[in-house]
Short mmCIF file of C-alpha atoms in Angstrom, two decimals:
data_model
loop_
_atom_site.label_atom_id
_atom_site.label_comp_id
_atom_site.label_asym_id
_atom_site.label_seq_id
_atom_site.Cartn_x
_atom_site.Cartn_y
_atom_site.Cartn_z
CA MET A 1 0.00 0.00 0.00
CA ILE A 2 2.65 2.54 1.06
CA GLN A 3 4.85 1.54 -1.88
CA ASP A 4 1.97 2.15 -4.27
CA LEU A 5 1.30 5.57 -2.77
CA ILE A 6 4.96 6.55 -3.11
CA ASN A 7 5.09 5.31 -6.69
CA GLN A 8 1.94 7.19 -7.63
CA LYS A 9 3.27 10.39 -6.09
CA LEU A 10 6.60 10.14 -7.89
CA LEU A 11 4.97 9.33 -11.23
CA ALA A 12 2.67 12.32 -10.83
CA GLU A 13 5.67 14.55 -10.15
CA GLN A 14 7.42 13.20 -13.23
CA GLU A 15 4.34 13.87 -15.36
CA GLU A 16 4.22 17.42 -14.08
CA ARG A 17 7.90 17.96 -14.96
CA THR A 18 7.32 16.83 -18.54
CA LYS A 19 4.78 19.64 -18.95
CA ARG A 20 7.21 22.37 -17.91
CA GLN A 21 8.78 24.47 -20.62
CA ARG A 22 12.55 24.48 -20.34
CA SER A 23 14.55 27.69 -20.46
CA GLY A 24 16.04 26.97 -23.88
CA LYS A 25 19.50 27.39 -22.38
CA ILE A 26 22.45 25.07 -21.90
CA SER A 27 22.15 22.97 -18.74
CA PRO A 28 25.49 22.23 -17.00
CA SER A 29 23.85 19.31 -15.18
CA SER A 30 23.87 17.49 -18.54
CA PHE A 31 27.56 18.08 -19.27
CA GLY A 32 29.64 15.00 -20.05
CA TYR A 33 26.70 13.21 -21.63
CA CYS A 34 26.02 12.64 -25.33
CA PHE A 35 25.90 15.96 -27.18
CA ARG A 36 22.80 14.88 -29.08
CA LYS A 37 20.98 14.27 -25.81
CA GLN A 38 22.03 17.69 -24.54
CA HIS A 39 20.93 19.35 -27.78
CA TRP A 40 17.49 17.75 -27.69
CA ASN A 41 17.16 18.57 -24.01
CA ARG A 42 17.81 22.24 -24.72
CA LYS A 43 15.31 22.23 -27.60
CA ASN A 44 12.55 20.86 -25.37
CA GLU A 45 12.19 17.76 -27.53
CA PRO A 46 9.58 15.34 -26.11
CA ILE A 47 11.26 12.41 -24.37
CA THR A 48 10.56 8.89 -25.54
CA ASN A 49 11.99 6.98 -22.59
CA PRO A 50 10.98 8.38 -19.20
CA VAL A 51 12.78 6.80 -16.26
CA ASP A 52 11.06 3.93 -14.48
CA VAL A 53 9.56 4.21 -11.03
CA ARG A 54 12.48 2.49 -9.29
CA THR A 55 14.84 5.11 -10.71
CA LEU A 56 12.45 7.82 -9.58
CA ARG A 57 12.69 6.44 -6.05
CA ILE A 58 16.50 6.49 -6.26
CA PHE A 59 16.41 10.12 -7.42
CA LYS A 60 14.04 11.07 -4.61
CA ALA A 61 16.26 9.44 -1.99
CA GLY A 62 19.22 11.37 -3.37
CA SER A 63 17.23 14.59 -3.26
CA LEU A 64 16.34 14.00 0.40
CA PHE A 65 20.01 13.56 1.33
CA HIS A 66 20.92 16.58 -0.75
CA ASP A 67 18.36 18.80 0.98
CA PHE A 68 19.35 17.51 4.43
CA VAL A 69 23.01 18.43 3.95
CA GLN A 70 22.17 21.82 2.49
CA GLY A 71 19.96 22.49 5.48
CA LEU A 72 22.83 21.83 7.87
CA ILE A 73 25.25 24.24 6.21
CA THR A 74 23.38 27.48 6.72
CA GLU A 75 26.44 29.72 6.81
CA HIS A 76 26.92 29.37 3.05
CA GLN A 77 24.69 30.27 0.10
CA SER A 78 22.77 27.33 -1.31
CA GLU A 79 20.93 26.69 -4.58
CA VAL A 80 22.64 29.67 -6.19
CA LYS A 81 21.28 30.52 -9.62
CA VAL A 82 24.04 30.63 -12.23
CA GLU A 83 22.89 32.22 -15.46
CA THR A 84 24.40 33.76 -18.57
CA GLU A 85 22.99 34.56 -22.00
CA ASP A 86 22.85 30.87 -22.92
CA ILE A 87 23.56 28.91 -19.71
CA LEU A 88 21.30 28.24 -16.72
CA GLY A 89 21.98 26.10 -13.66
CA PHE A 90 22.00 26.04 -9.87
CA ALA A 91 25.06 25.55 -7.68
CA ASP A 92 24.48 23.55 -4.48
CA LEU A 93 26.70 25.49 -2.09
CA ILE A 94 29.01 28.49 -2.44
CA THR A 95 31.85 29.35 -0.07
CA GLU A 96 34.38 32.17 -0.25
CA ASP A 97 36.66 30.28 -2.64
CA SER A 98 34.73 27.16 -3.71
CA VAL A 99 31.64 25.71 -5.29
CA ILE A 100 30.41 22.52 -3.59
CA ASP A 101 28.31 19.91 -5.36
CA ILE A 102 26.49 17.30 -3.26
CA LYS A 103 25.91 13.81 -4.61
CA SER A 104 24.72 10.64 -2.88
CA GLU A 105 25.51 7.00 -3.66
CA HIS A 106 24.49 3.56 -2.55
CA SER A 107 27.00 2.33 0.02
CA ARG A 108 28.26 -0.40 -2.32
CA SER A 109 29.19 2.19 -4.93
CA PHE A 110 30.61 4.45 -2.24
CA PHE A 111 33.06 1.85 -0.94
CA TRP A 112 33.74 0.37 -4.38
CA ARG A 113 35.45 3.65 -5.23
CA LYS A 114 38.12 2.78 -2.65
CA LYS A 115 39.41 0.01 -4.88
CA SER A 116 42.64 0.62 -6.74
CA GLY A 117 42.29 1.71 -10.34
CA TYR A 118 39.22 3.88 -9.80
CA ASP A 119 39.62 7.10 -11.79
CA ILE A 120 37.44 9.83 -10.29
CA ASN A 121 38.16 12.16 -13.22
CA LYS A 122 36.72 9.61 -15.65
CA GLU A 123 33.95 8.03 -13.59
CA LYS A 124 32.52 11.34 -12.35
CA LEU A 125 33.23 13.43 -15.44
CA PRO A 126 29.65 14.77 -15.81
CA ASN A 127 29.58 15.88 -12.17
CA ILE A 128 33.01 17.49 -12.38
CA LEU A 129 32.23 19.38 -15.59
CA GLN A 130 29.06 20.75 -14.05
CA LEU A 131 30.89 21.71 -10.88
CA MET A 132 33.75 23.42 -12.68
CA THR A 133 31.40 25.30 -14.99
CA TYR A 134 29.82 26.90 -11.94
CA ALA A 135 33.28 27.60 -10.50
CA LYS A 136 34.24 29.34 -13.73
CA LEU A 137 31.07 31.42 -13.97
CA LEU A 138 31.17 32.36 -10.28
CA ASN A 139 34.90 33.16 -10.33
CA LYS A 140 35.84 30.53 -7.77
CA PRO A 141 39.29 28.88 -8.03
CA LYS A 142 38.12 25.42 -7.03
CA GLY A 143 35.20 23.04 -6.78
CA VAL A 144 34.47 20.31 -4.25
CA LEU A 145 32.56 17.16 -5.12
CA CYS A 146 30.95 15.92 -1.90
CA ILE A 147 29.77 12.30 -2.17
CA ILE A 148 27.58 10.83 0.58
CA SER A 149 26.91 7.16 1.32
CA LYS A 150 23.13 6.74 1.62
CA ASP A 151 23.37 3.95 4.20
CA ASP A 152 25.55 5.56 6.86
CA MET A 153 26.25 9.13 5.70
CA CYS A 154 29.98 8.58 5.31
CA ILE A 155 31.37 11.36 3.13
CA ASP A 156 34.18 11.64 0.61
CA GLU A 157 35.26 15.04 -0.69
CA TYR A 158 37.25 15.55 -3.90
CA VAL A 159 38.80 18.92 -4.70
CA PHE A 160 39.28 20.10 -8.29
CA PHE A 161 41.02 23.27 -9.42
CA LEU A 162 39.62 25.45 -12.16
CA ASP A 163 42.95 26.04 -13.88
CA LYS A 164 43.14 22.28 -14.53
CA TRP A 165 39.58 21.99 -15.84
CA GLN A 166 38.87 25.26 -17.59
CA ASP A 167 39.89 23.97 -21.02
CA LYS A 168 37.56 20.96 -20.71
CA VAL A 169 34.68 23.23 -19.73
CA GLU A 170 35.37 25.50 -22.69
CA GLU A 171 35.55 22.51 -25.04
CA GLU A 172 32.14 21.25 -23.84
CA LEU A 173 30.57 24.67 -24.35
CA LYS A 174 32.24 25.18 -27.72
CA THR A 175 30.82 21.92 -29.08
CA LEU A 176 27.31 22.58 -27.80
CA ARG A 177 27.31 26.14 -29.12
CA TYR A 178 28.59 25.04 -32.52
CA TYR A 179 25.71 22.64 -33.18
CA TRP A 180 23.18 25.06 -31.72
CA SER A 181 24.35 27.95 -33.91
CA LYS A 182 24.15 25.72 -37.01
CA ASN A 183 20.77 24.30 -35.95
CA GLU A 184 22.41 20.96 -36.62
CA LEU A 185 21.83 17.73 -34.70
CA PRO A 186 25.04 16.36 -33.16
CA PRO A 187 25.97 12.75 -33.93
CA PRO A 188 25.14 10.17 -31.24
CA GLN A 189 28.17 9.87 -29.00
CA PRO A 190 27.83 8.08 -25.64
CA ARG A 191 30.58 9.44 -23.42
CA CYS A 192 30.14 7.91 -19.98
CA TYR A 193 29.12 4.78 -18.02
CA GLY A 194 30.98 2.32 -20.26
CA GLU A 195 29.41 -0.66 -22.02
CA LYS A 196 27.72 -3.96 -21.23
CA ASP A 197 27.42 -6.77 -23.80
CA GLY A 198 28.74 -4.39 -26.45
CA LYS A 199 26.05 -1.78 -25.85
CA PRO A 200 26.72 1.64 -24.30
CA ASN A 201 25.10 1.99 -20.88
CA GLU A 202 24.51 5.70 -21.43
CA CYS A 203 22.19 4.86 -24.34
CA GLU A 204 20.60 1.71 -22.95
CA LYS A 205 20.03 2.78 -19.35
CA TYR A 206 20.25 6.53 -19.02
CA CYS A 207 18.98 8.22 -22.20
CA SER A 208 15.48 9.66 -22.19
CA PHE A 209 15.64 9.96 -26.00
CA ARG A 210 16.86 6.40 -26.68
CA ASP A 211 14.02 5.18 -28.92
CA LYS A 212 13.90 8.45 -30.86
CA CYS A 213 17.65 8.33 -31.46
CA TYR A 214 17.72 4.66 -32.44
CA GLU A 215 14.92 5.15 -34.95
CA LEU A 216 16.65 8.17 -36.43
CA GLU A 217 19.90 6.25 -36.83
CA LYS A 218 18.10 3.32 -38.48
CA ALA A 219 16.47 5.71 -40.96
CA THR A 220 19.77 7.45 -41.67
CA LYS A 221 21.55 4.15 -42.34
CA LEU A 222 18.73 3.06 -44.65
CA ILE A 223 18.98 6.29 -46.66
CA LEU A 224 22.76 5.96 -46.94
CA LYS A 225 22.44 2.33 -47.97
CA LYS A 226 20.03 3.20 -50.77
CA ALA A 227 22.43 5.92 -51.86
CA GLY A 228 25.24 3.36 -51.95
CA GLN A 229 27.26 5.08 -49.23
CA VAL A 230 27.29 2.15 -46.77
#
């Protein structure tokens, strides 16, 4: 009974979000993901693959942890709007010299990161690019990625310096702005989460435009085949 009530509430919230008109600006929270996905997101394209209810519950749990931590740190600004002519986002916490981004993880993922060979710069690239974009726009020299274990509230903090990441931020923005200015759809390019059974996880598990993109690629290949180009 309670599970059903929670599911219904979360599904209703998701439905309400789909009706909202986006700003039409670049969203740093999407950085590091496929450029086509980011382009469609900015254009307010209708999604074809909304997340399932289990994922909605995971997101809600993360949001609860996020809000709890923000509520504890009252001496710093929180949910700071970061906006330019073509960018819009919200920074979690701002200190005198840093931007702090709060993320939560299942405890298994949290402690798995302790294993040797884990590359935080690769595995958390989307989070870092978002964080360092806010650092750049707010003129802060560094960003802090604060990761919380959902089971026991253990915390890891990773510090990144803007002078090491500024070029990557600029490259992300340059690519997005190029396709937007040309009104041209970027090619599909999964960039994170690796693969399973030869299929990119970003496409299979995390893309809200998966079916739309797959159908477009099938049509494109068919056209090229008829033209003798493949």
